[in-house]
């Protein structure tokens, strides 16, 4: 029996069948989920060690090299890379796919414990490790800037409104903000003025810590009732910091503004983000496990006009 005979004798039915297959294939192709980053659980662990004030050379010789020596002895290690910068060491460990991530985590913890005597003992904190997945890279990055508002105020706007709205969308996992523009008050001490009043930097540090606290104040206990004393001693502006009394000299108070310059600005002036040629905050959006990348990005783009309309008209739209 010739299987082609049936299609030759019925050309119209054959044509309709081919058209139906083509239409079904086209519809199936349009509904096909797309993902540039497949769902693969890579057993990857990142170890971070912070040593403020140390140069990259000191970080390499005192921290990165001893840790790498210990990590290199772990079975199942497939690849190891490290970055030594000023004050920080980052080591990325990638294990074989056959090794469970929990087993790799135990090995890393044991290696860090074995290297405690080889690294500096005055570290502010021991090395920390975290499980990372290369497939969890951000699916969308937004740059947010303003022409009339300082970035410290934009930071508060992004943190309290924009990031919150985006994180509520279906499929959005983590929304992180980078750019280093958290508001802070910087105290620029004047050593000559301090010496003239017989003060030093420790006096400034102690006085500022004591004056800027938000903790329990105590209670008032009575025969039938008890009251909790609640006041907020936190200082938020540079003007309020300037009125702090450091000491008394010749019966007159010496205030912080007399021996230092107070500036309201960013918490870390060494960090920053840029969008094209303008300083900006960077908003990274990561998807939930199993969520479709294209669908998540489309939902965010649909929400952006609503966010722009609800926020202050002074800042430009994310891009």
mmCIF file of C-alpha atoms in Angstrom:
data_model
loop_
_atom_site.group_PDB
_atom_site.id
_atom_site.type_symbol
_atom_site.label_atom_id
_atom_site.label_comp_id
_atom_site.label_asym_id
_atom_site.label_seq_id
_atom_site.Cartn_x
_atom_site.Cartn_y
_atom_site.Cartn_z
ATOM 1 C CA UNK A 1 0.000 0.000 0.000
ATOM 2 C CA UNK A 2 1.330 3.406 -1.045
ATOM 3 C CA UNK A 3 0.806 5.895 1.859
ATOM 4 C CA UNK A 4 1.090 8.840 -0.536
ATOM 5 C CA UNK A 5 -1.845 7.620 -2.686
ATOM 6 C CA UNK A 6 -4.461 8.981 -0.269
ATOM 7 C CA UNK A 7 -2.974 12.503 -0.336
ATOM 8 C CA UNK A 8 -2.581 12.457 -4.143
ATOM 9 C CA UNK A 9 -6.216 11.501 -4.741
ATOM 10 C CA UNK A 10 -7.479 14.184 -2.309
ATOM 11 C CA UNK A 11 -5.442 17.364 -2.975
ATOM 12 C CA UNK A 12 -7.991 19.722 -1.377
ATOM 13 C CA UNK A 13 -8.080 17.762 1.888
ATOM 14 C CA UNK A 14 -4.288 17.540 1.838
ATOM 15 C CA UNK A 15 -3.993 21.310 1.412
ATOM 16 C CA UNK A 16 -6.446 21.991 4.234
ATOM 17 C CA UNK A 17 -4.571 19.572 6.489
ATOM 18 C CA UNK A 18 -1.265 21.351 5.816
ATOM 19 C CA UNK A 19 -2.853 24.754 6.470
ATOM 20 C CA UNK A 20 -4.343 23.464 9.744
ATOM 21 C CA UNK A 21 -0.951 22.118 10.858
ATOM 22 C CA UNK A 22 0.682 25.446 9.974
ATOM 23 C CA UNK A 23 -1.937 27.447 11.923
ATOM 24 C CA UNK A 24 -1.675 25.178 14.967
ATOM 25 C CA UNK A 25 2.107 25.397 14.870
ATOM 26 C CA UNK A 26 2.003 29.196 14.627
ATOM 27 C CA UNK A 27 -0.381 29.476 17.617
ATOM 28 C CA UNK A 28 1.771 27.087 19.638
ATOM 29 C CA UNK A 29 4.886 29.086 18.768
ATOM 30 C CA UNK A 30 3.320 32.326 19.989
ATOM 31 C CA UNK A 31 2.351 30.680 23.290
ATOM 32 C CA UNK A 32 5.810 29.176 23.778
ATOM 33 C CA UNK A 33 7.410 30.478 27.019
ATOM 34 C CA UNK A 34 10.739 32.228 26.589
ATOM 35 C CA UNK A 35 13.559 32.355 29.110
ATOM 36 C CA UNK A 36 17.058 33.616 28.438
ATOM 37 C CA UNK A 37 18.160 32.088 31.759
ATOM 38 C CA UNK A 38 17.007 28.477 32.139
ATOM 39 C CA UNK A 39 16.009 27.100 35.507
ATOM 40 C CA UNK A 40 19.232 25.379 36.536
ATOM 41 C CA UNK A 41 20.308 25.084 40.169
ATOM 42 C CA UNK A 42 24.024 25.770 39.905
ATOM 43 C CA UNK A 43 25.841 24.829 43.140
ATOM 44 C CA UNK A 44 27.611 28.182 43.476
ATOM 45 C CA UNK A 45 28.682 29.807 46.753
ATOM 46 C CA UNK A 46 30.148 33.285 47.217
ATOM 47 C CA UNK A 47 32.399 34.084 50.190
ATOM 48 C CA UNK A 48 32.853 37.734 51.220
ATOM 49 C CA UNK A 49 35.369 39.094 53.715
ATOM 50 C CA UNK A 50 35.576 42.758 54.714
ATOM 51 C CA UNK A 51 38.737 44.376 56.106
ATOM 52 C CA UNK A 52 38.219 48.188 56.149
ATOM 53 C CA UNK A 53 41.311 50.249 55.453
ATOM 54 C CA UNK A 54 43.323 47.454 53.839
ATOM 55 C CA UNK A 55 44.785 47.870 50.359
ATOM 56 C CA UNK A 56 44.104 45.324 47.588
ATOM 57 C CA UNK A 57 47.628 43.925 48.060
ATOM 58 C CA UNK A 58 47.017 43.314 51.765
ATOM 59 C CA UNK A 59 43.607 41.780 51.031
ATOM 60 C CA UNK A 60 45.190 39.415 48.506
ATOM 61 C CA UNK A 61 48.044 38.218 50.698
ATOM 62 C CA UNK A 62 46.320 38.194 54.096
ATOM 63 C CA UNK A 63 42.785 37.021 53.238
ATOM 64 C CA UNK A 64 42.213 35.854 49.665
ATOM 65 C CA UNK A 65 45.292 33.618 49.349
ATOM 66 C CA UNK A 66 44.804 31.716 52.657
ATOM 67 C CA UNK A 67 41.109 31.165 51.935
ATOM 68 C CA UNK A 68 41.806 29.990 48.381
ATOM 69 C CA UNK A 69 44.341 27.500 49.744
ATOM 70 C CA UNK A 70 41.687 25.990 51.994
ATOM 71 C CA UNK A 71 38.939 26.061 49.385
ATOM 72 C CA UNK A 72 41.166 24.364 46.818
ATOM 73 C CA UNK A 73 41.229 21.208 48.944
ATOM 74 C CA UNK A 74 37.453 20.709 48.813
ATOM 75 C CA UNK A 75 36.248 17.757 46.715
ATOM 76 C CA UNK A 76 33.833 18.517 43.901
ATOM 77 C CA UNK A 77 35.095 22.078 43.337
ATOM 78 C CA UNK A 78 34.837 22.835 39.636
ATOM 79 C CA UNK A 79 35.885 26.495 39.394
ATOM 80 C CA UNK A 80 37.147 29.186 41.764
ATOM 81 C CA UNK A 81 37.520 32.900 41.051
ATOM 82 C CA UNK A 82 38.343 35.788 43.357
ATOM 83 C CA UNK A 83 38.373 39.572 43.414
ATOM 84 C CA UNK A 84 40.483 41.562 45.872
ATOM 85 C CA UNK A 85 39.659 45.243 46.212
ATOM 86 C CA UNK A 86 40.239 47.930 48.814
ATOM 87 C CA UNK A 87 38.781 46.596 52.050
ATOM 88 C CA UNK A 88 36.978 43.560 50.598
ATOM 89 C CA UNK A 89 37.630 40.081 49.258
ATOM 90 C CA UNK A 90 35.071 38.164 47.173
ATOM 91 C CA UNK A 91 35.637 34.503 46.274
ATOM 92 C CA UNK A 92 33.164 32.660 44.021
ATOM 93 C CA UNK A 93 33.114 28.863 44.218
ATOM 94 C CA UNK A 94 31.328 26.772 41.602
ATOM 95 C CA UNK A 95 30.923 23.050 42.259
ATOM 96 C CA UNK A 96 29.999 20.125 40.045
ATOM 97 C CA UNK A 97 26.324 19.828 39.136
ATOM 98 C CA UNK A 98 26.236 16.397 40.764
ATOM 99 C CA UNK A 99 27.139 17.875 44.166
ATOM 100 C CA UNK A 100 24.142 19.038 46.254
ATOM 101 C CA UNK A 101 24.307 22.681 47.270
ATOM 102 C CA UNK A 102 23.795 21.801 50.950
ATOM 103 C CA UNK A 103 26.852 19.537 50.921
ATOM 104 C CA UNK A 104 28.902 22.258 49.229
ATOM 105 C CA UNK A 105 27.765 24.740 51.889
ATOM 106 C CA UNK A 106 28.992 22.436 54.648
ATOM 107 C CA UNK A 107 32.366 22.102 52.942
ATOM 108 C CA UNK A 108 32.738 25.861 52.628
ATOM 109 C CA UNK A 109 31.853 26.373 56.272
ATOM 110 C CA UNK A 110 34.440 23.783 57.332
ATOM 111 C CA UNK A 111 37.105 25.390 55.132
ATOM 112 C CA UNK A 112 36.410 28.846 56.606
ATOM 113 C CA UNK A 113 36.712 27.441 60.128
ATOM 114 C CA UNK A 114 40.024 25.789 59.219
ATOM 115 C CA UNK A 115 41.378 29.095 57.872
ATOM 116 C CA UNK A 116 40.548 31.188 60.955
ATOM 117 C CA UNK A 117 44.148 30.990 62.223
ATOM 118 C CA UNK A 118 45.544 32.020 58.819
ATOM 119 C CA UNK A 119 43.608 35.257 58.327
ATOM 120 C CA UNK A 120 43.899 38.477 60.412
ATOM 121 C CA UNK A 121 42.371 38.240 63.857
ATOM 122 C CA UNK A 122 41.202 41.865 63.906
ATOM 123 C CA UNK A 123 38.586 41.463 61.177
ATOM 124 C CA UNK A 124 35.357 43.311 62.047
ATOM 125 C CA UNK A 125 33.428 40.122 61.174
ATOM 126 C CA UNK A 126 34.374 36.595 60.047
ATOM 127 C CA UNK A 127 34.022 35.658 56.371
ATOM 128 C CA UNK A 128 30.404 35.295 55.316
ATOM 129 C CA UNK A 129 29.117 33.018 52.568
ATOM 130 C CA UNK A 130 25.882 32.853 50.617
ATOM 131 C CA UNK A 131 24.394 30.536 48.036
ATOM 132 C CA UNK A 132 24.027 32.274 44.698
ATOM 133 C CA UNK A 133 22.526 31.196 41.401
ATOM 134 C CA UNK A 134 23.746 32.689 38.089
ATOM 135 C CA UNK A 135 20.218 32.163 36.750
ATOM 136 C CA UNK A 136 18.927 34.713 39.288
ATOM 137 C CA UNK A 137 20.415 37.674 37.442
ATOM 138 C CA UNK A 138 18.130 40.733 37.145
ATOM 139 C CA UNK A 139 15.607 40.472 34.326
ATOM 140 C CA UNK A 140 15.223 44.260 34.166
ATOM 141 C CA UNK A 141 17.318 47.224 35.287
ATOM 142 C CA UNK A 142 15.801 50.689 35.682
ATOM 143 C CA UNK A 143 17.669 53.976 36.006
ATOM 144 C CA UNK A 144 15.861 56.710 37.980
ATOM 145 C CA UNK A 145 17.078 60.319 38.187
ATOM 146 C CA UNK A 146 15.707 63.806 38.777
ATOM 147 C CA UNK A 147 16.484 67.313 37.554
ATOM 148 C CA UNK A 148 15.101 69.178 40.582
ATOM 149 C CA UNK A 149 15.277 66.763 43.527
ATOM 150 C CA UNK A 150 18.507 65.623 45.188
ATOM 151 C CA UNK A 151 19.202 61.924 44.842
ATOM 152 C CA UNK A 152 18.918 61.474 48.600
ATOM 153 C CA UNK A 153 15.224 62.412 48.335
ATOM 154 C CA UNK A 154 14.827 60.306 45.201
ATOM 155 C CA UNK A 155 16.236 57.376 47.190
ATOM 156 C CA UNK A 156 13.416 57.695 49.723
ATOM 157 C CA UNK A 157 10.858 57.976 46.917
ATOM 158 C CA UNK A 158 12.174 54.875 45.169
ATOM 159 C CA UNK A 159 12.456 52.879 48.379
ATOM 160 C CA UNK A 160 8.982 53.644 49.731
ATOM 161 C CA UNK A 161 6.873 53.879 46.564
ATOM 162 C CA UNK A 162 8.401 52.636 43.317
ATOM 163 C CA UNK A 163 10.118 49.515 44.630
ATOM 164 C CA UNK A 164 7.073 48.603 46.715
ATOM 165 C CA UNK A 165 4.704 48.793 43.739
ATOM 166 C CA UNK A 166 6.979 46.791 41.452
ATOM 167 C CA UNK A 167 7.530 44.099 44.086
ATOM 168 C CA UNK A 168 3.737 43.502 44.236
ATOM 169 C CA UNK A 169 3.555 42.441 40.589
ATOM 170 C CA UNK A 170 3.042 38.793 39.734
ATOM 171 C CA UNK A 171 6.315 37.014 39.049
ATOM 172 C CA UNK A 172 8.561 39.645 40.661
ATOM 173 C CA UNK A 173 10.851 38.152 43.287
ATOM 174 C CA UNK A 174 13.397 40.679 44.598
ATOM 175 C CA UNK A 175 13.692 44.427 43.910
ATOM 176 C CA UNK A 176 17.053 45.861 44.983
ATOM 177 C CA UNK A 177 18.300 49.453 44.909
ATOM 178 C CA UNK A 178 21.906 50.426 44.230
ATOM 179 C CA UNK A 179 23.605 53.743 43.716
ATOM 180 C CA UNK A 180 24.658 54.635 47.254
ATOM 181 C CA UNK A 181 22.440 57.684 47.877
ATOM 182 C CA UNK A 182 20.972 56.921 51.289
ATOM 183 C CA UNK A 183 20.607 60.225 53.201
ATOM 184 C CA UNK A 184 23.056 60.940 56.010
ATOM 185 C CA UNK A 185 24.667 63.803 57.919
ATOM 186 C CA UNK A 186 28.436 64.073 57.557
ATOM 187 C CA UNK A 187 30.498 65.660 60.349
ATOM 188 C CA UNK A 188 33.730 67.274 59.091
ATOM 189 C CA UNK A 189 35.769 67.919 62.219
ATOM 190 C CA UNK A 190 38.105 70.905 62.557
ATOM 191 C CA UNK A 191 41.234 69.693 64.427
ATOM 192 C CA UNK A 192 42.412 73.224 65.238
ATOM 193 C CA UNK A 193 39.093 74.193 66.794
ATOM 194 C CA UNK A 194 39.056 70.970 68.806
ATOM 195 C CA UNK A 195 42.572 71.599 70.089
ATOM 196 C CA UNK A 196 41.659 75.166 71.051
ATOM 197 C CA UNK A 197 38.893 73.840 73.315
ATOM 198 C CA UNK A 198 41.024 70.958 74.621
ATOM 199 C CA UNK A 199 38.904 68.296 72.852
ATOM 200 C CA UNK A 200 39.681 65.372 70.557
ATOM 201 C CA UNK A 201 37.878 63.180 68.030
ATOM 202 C CA UNK A 202 36.888 60.630 70.662
ATOM 203 C CA UNK A 203 34.960 63.351 72.491
ATOM 204 C CA UNK A 204 33.006 64.041 69.298
ATOM 205 C CA UNK A 205 32.281 60.368 68.665
ATOM 206 C CA UNK A 206 31.128 59.696 72.212
ATOM 207 C CA UNK A 207 28.939 62.783 72.394
ATOM 208 C CA UNK A 208 27.246 62.092 69.042
ATOM 209 C CA UNK A 209 26.527 58.465 69.961
ATOM 210 C CA UNK A 210 25.012 59.437 73.294
ATOM 211 C CA UNK A 211 22.929 62.272 71.855
ATOM 212 C CA UNK A 212 21.518 60.246 68.962
ATOM 213 C CA UNK A 213 19.809 57.243 70.520
ATOM 214 C CA UNK A 214 16.373 55.707 70.349
ATOM 215 C CA UNK A 215 15.978 53.257 73.193
ATOM 216 C CA UNK A 216 13.910 52.526 76.289
ATOM 217 C CA UNK A 217 13.785 55.396 78.765
ATOM 218 C CA UNK A 218 12.243 53.547 81.702
ATOM 219 C CA UNK A 219 8.898 53.295 83.475
ATOM 220 C CA UNK A 220 6.939 55.084 86.202
ATOM 221 C CA UNK A 221 5.366 52.596 88.601
ATOM 222 C CA UNK A 222 2.392 53.618 90.732
ATOM 223 C CA UNK A 223 0.130 51.771 93.171
ATOM 224 C CA UNK A 224 -2.435 50.982 90.469
ATOM 225 C CA UNK A 225 -0.858 51.948 87.142
ATOM 226 C CA UNK A 226 2.492 51.808 85.378
ATOM 227 C CA UNK A 227 3.574 54.222 82.663
ATOM 228 C CA UNK A 228 6.261 53.694 80.031
ATOM 229 C CA UNK A 229 8.387 56.710 79.179
ATOM 230 C CA UNK A 230 8.752 56.951 75.422
ATOM 231 C CA UNK A 231 10.737 59.696 73.666
ATOM 232 C CA UNK A 232 12.667 59.650 70.410
ATOM 233 C CA UNK A 233 16.137 61.135 70.704
ATOM 234 C CA UNK A 234 17.122 60.507 67.090
ATOM 235 C CA UNK A 235 18.475 63.504 65.179
ATOM 236 C CA UNK A 236 17.719 63.736 61.479
ATOM 237 C CA UNK A 237 19.003 67.093 60.202
ATOM 238 C CA UNK A 238 22.380 68.808 60.155
ATOM 239 C CA UNK A 239 20.971 71.800 62.079
ATOM 240 C CA UNK A 240 19.914 69.560 64.966
ATOM 241 C CA UNK A 241 23.350 67.969 65.072
ATOM 242 C CA UNK A 242 24.957 71.389 65.231
ATOM 243 C CA UNK A 243 23.210 72.213 68.511
ATOM 244 C CA UNK A 244 24.666 69.206 70.348
ATOM 245 C CA UNK A 245 26.702 70.359 73.368
ATOM 246 C CA UNK A 246 30.082 68.632 73.518
ATOM 247 C CA UNK A 247 31.529 70.271 76.631
ATOM 248 C CA UNK A 248 31.537 73.428 78.715
ATOM 249 C CA UNK A 249 34.449 75.834 78.702
ATOM 250 C CA UNK A 250 34.521 78.906 80.985
ATOM 251 C CA UNK A 251 30.859 78.381 81.778
ATOM 252 C CA UNK A 252 29.832 78.473 78.096
ATOM 253 C CA UNK A 253 28.676 75.456 76.060
ATOM 254 C CA UNK A 254 30.803 74.223 73.176
ATOM 255 C CA UNK A 255 28.491 72.998 70.450
ATOM 256 C CA UNK A 256 29.255 70.648 67.601
ATOM 257 C CA UNK A 257 28.851 73.418 65.035
ATOM 258 C CA UNK A 258 31.686 75.319 66.762
ATOM 259 C CA UNK A 259 34.261 72.598 66.062
ATOM 260 C CA UNK A 260 32.924 70.898 62.911
ATOM 261 C CA UNK A 261 31.145 71.505 59.632
ATOM 262 C CA UNK A 262 27.882 69.624 59.208
ATOM 263 C CA UNK A 263 26.766 68.603 55.714
ATOM 264 C CA UNK A 264 23.579 66.798 54.700
ATOM 265 C CA UNK A 265 24.347 64.409 51.881
ATOM 266 C CA UNK A 266 24.788 60.777 50.912
ATOM 267 C CA UNK A 267 25.775 58.081 53.372
ATOM 268 C CA UNK A 268 28.669 56.929 51.163
ATOM 269 C CA UNK A 269 30.116 59.474 48.758
ATOM 270 C CA UNK A 270 32.328 56.818 47.151
ATOM 271 C CA UNK A 271 29.346 55.012 45.609
ATOM 272 C CA UNK A 272 27.146 56.158 42.779
ATOM 273 C CA UNK A 273 25.051 55.110 39.824
ATOM 274 C CA UNK A 274 24.734 56.612 36.374
ATOM 275 C CA UNK A 275 22.128 56.527 33.637
ATOM 276 C CA UNK A 276 23.726 57.723 30.418
ATOM 277 C CA UNK A 277 25.423 60.946 31.599
ATOM 278 C CA UNK A 278 23.244 61.704 34.651
ATOM 279 C CA UNK A 279 23.671 60.517 38.226
ATOM 280 C CA UNK A 280 20.881 58.077 39.019
ATOM 281 C CA UNK A 281 19.646 55.292 41.239
ATOM 282 C CA UNK A 282 19.716 51.788 39.783
ATOM 283 C CA UNK A 283 16.722 49.513 40.381
ATOM 284 C CA UNK A 284 17.355 45.799 39.730
ATOM 285 C CA UNK A 285 14.354 43.474 39.387
ATOM 286 C CA UNK A 286 14.693 39.703 39.773
ATOM 287 C CA UNK A 287 11.960 37.228 38.907
ATOM 288 C CA UNK A 288 10.486 34.510 41.062
ATOM 289 C CA UNK A 289 11.613 30.920 40.389
ATOM 290 C CA UNK A 290 9.703 29.559 37.424
ATOM 291 C CA UNK A 291 8.231 32.914 36.350
ATOM 292 C CA UNK A 292 8.322 33.822 32.672
ATOM 293 C CA UNK A 293 10.899 36.531 31.972
ATOM 294 C CA UNK A 294 9.020 38.169 29.097
ATOM 295 C CA UNK A 295 5.725 38.291 31.022
ATOM 296 C CA UNK A 296 7.371 39.837 34.103
ATOM 297 C CA UNK A 297 9.087 42.537 32.047
ATOM 298 C CA UNK A 298 5.852 43.344 30.187
ATOM 299 C CA UNK A 299 3.980 43.811 33.484
ATOM 300 C CA UNK A 300 6.639 46.213 34.740
ATOM 301 C CA UNK A 301 6.532 48.262 31.536
ATOM 302 C CA UNK A 302 2.749 48.498 31.821
ATOM 303 C CA UNK A 303 3.074 49.784 35.403
ATOM 304 C CA UNK A 304 5.704 52.458 34.704
ATOM 305 C CA UNK A 305 3.272 55.111 33.350
ATOM 306 C CA UNK A 306 1.114 54.710 36.460
ATOM 307 C CA UNK A 307 4.140 55.091 38.727
ATOM 308 C CA UNK A 308 5.285 58.197 36.868
ATOM 309 C CA UNK A 309 1.860 59.803 37.183
ATOM 310 C CA UNK A 310 1.608 59.111 40.922
ATOM 311 C CA UNK A 311 5.060 60.404 41.828
ATOM 312 C CA UNK A 312 6.433 63.929 41.893
ATOM 313 C CA UNK A 313 6.552 65.452 38.434
ATOM 314 C CA UNK A 314 10.064 66.686 39.043
ATOM 315 C CA UNK A 315 11.811 63.380 38.468
ATOM 316 C CA UNK A 316 12.151 61.873 35.048
ATOM 317 C CA UNK A 317 10.617 58.558 34.090
ATOM 318 C CA UNK A 318 12.572 55.321 34.544
ATOM 319 C CA UNK A 319 14.161 53.871 31.454
#
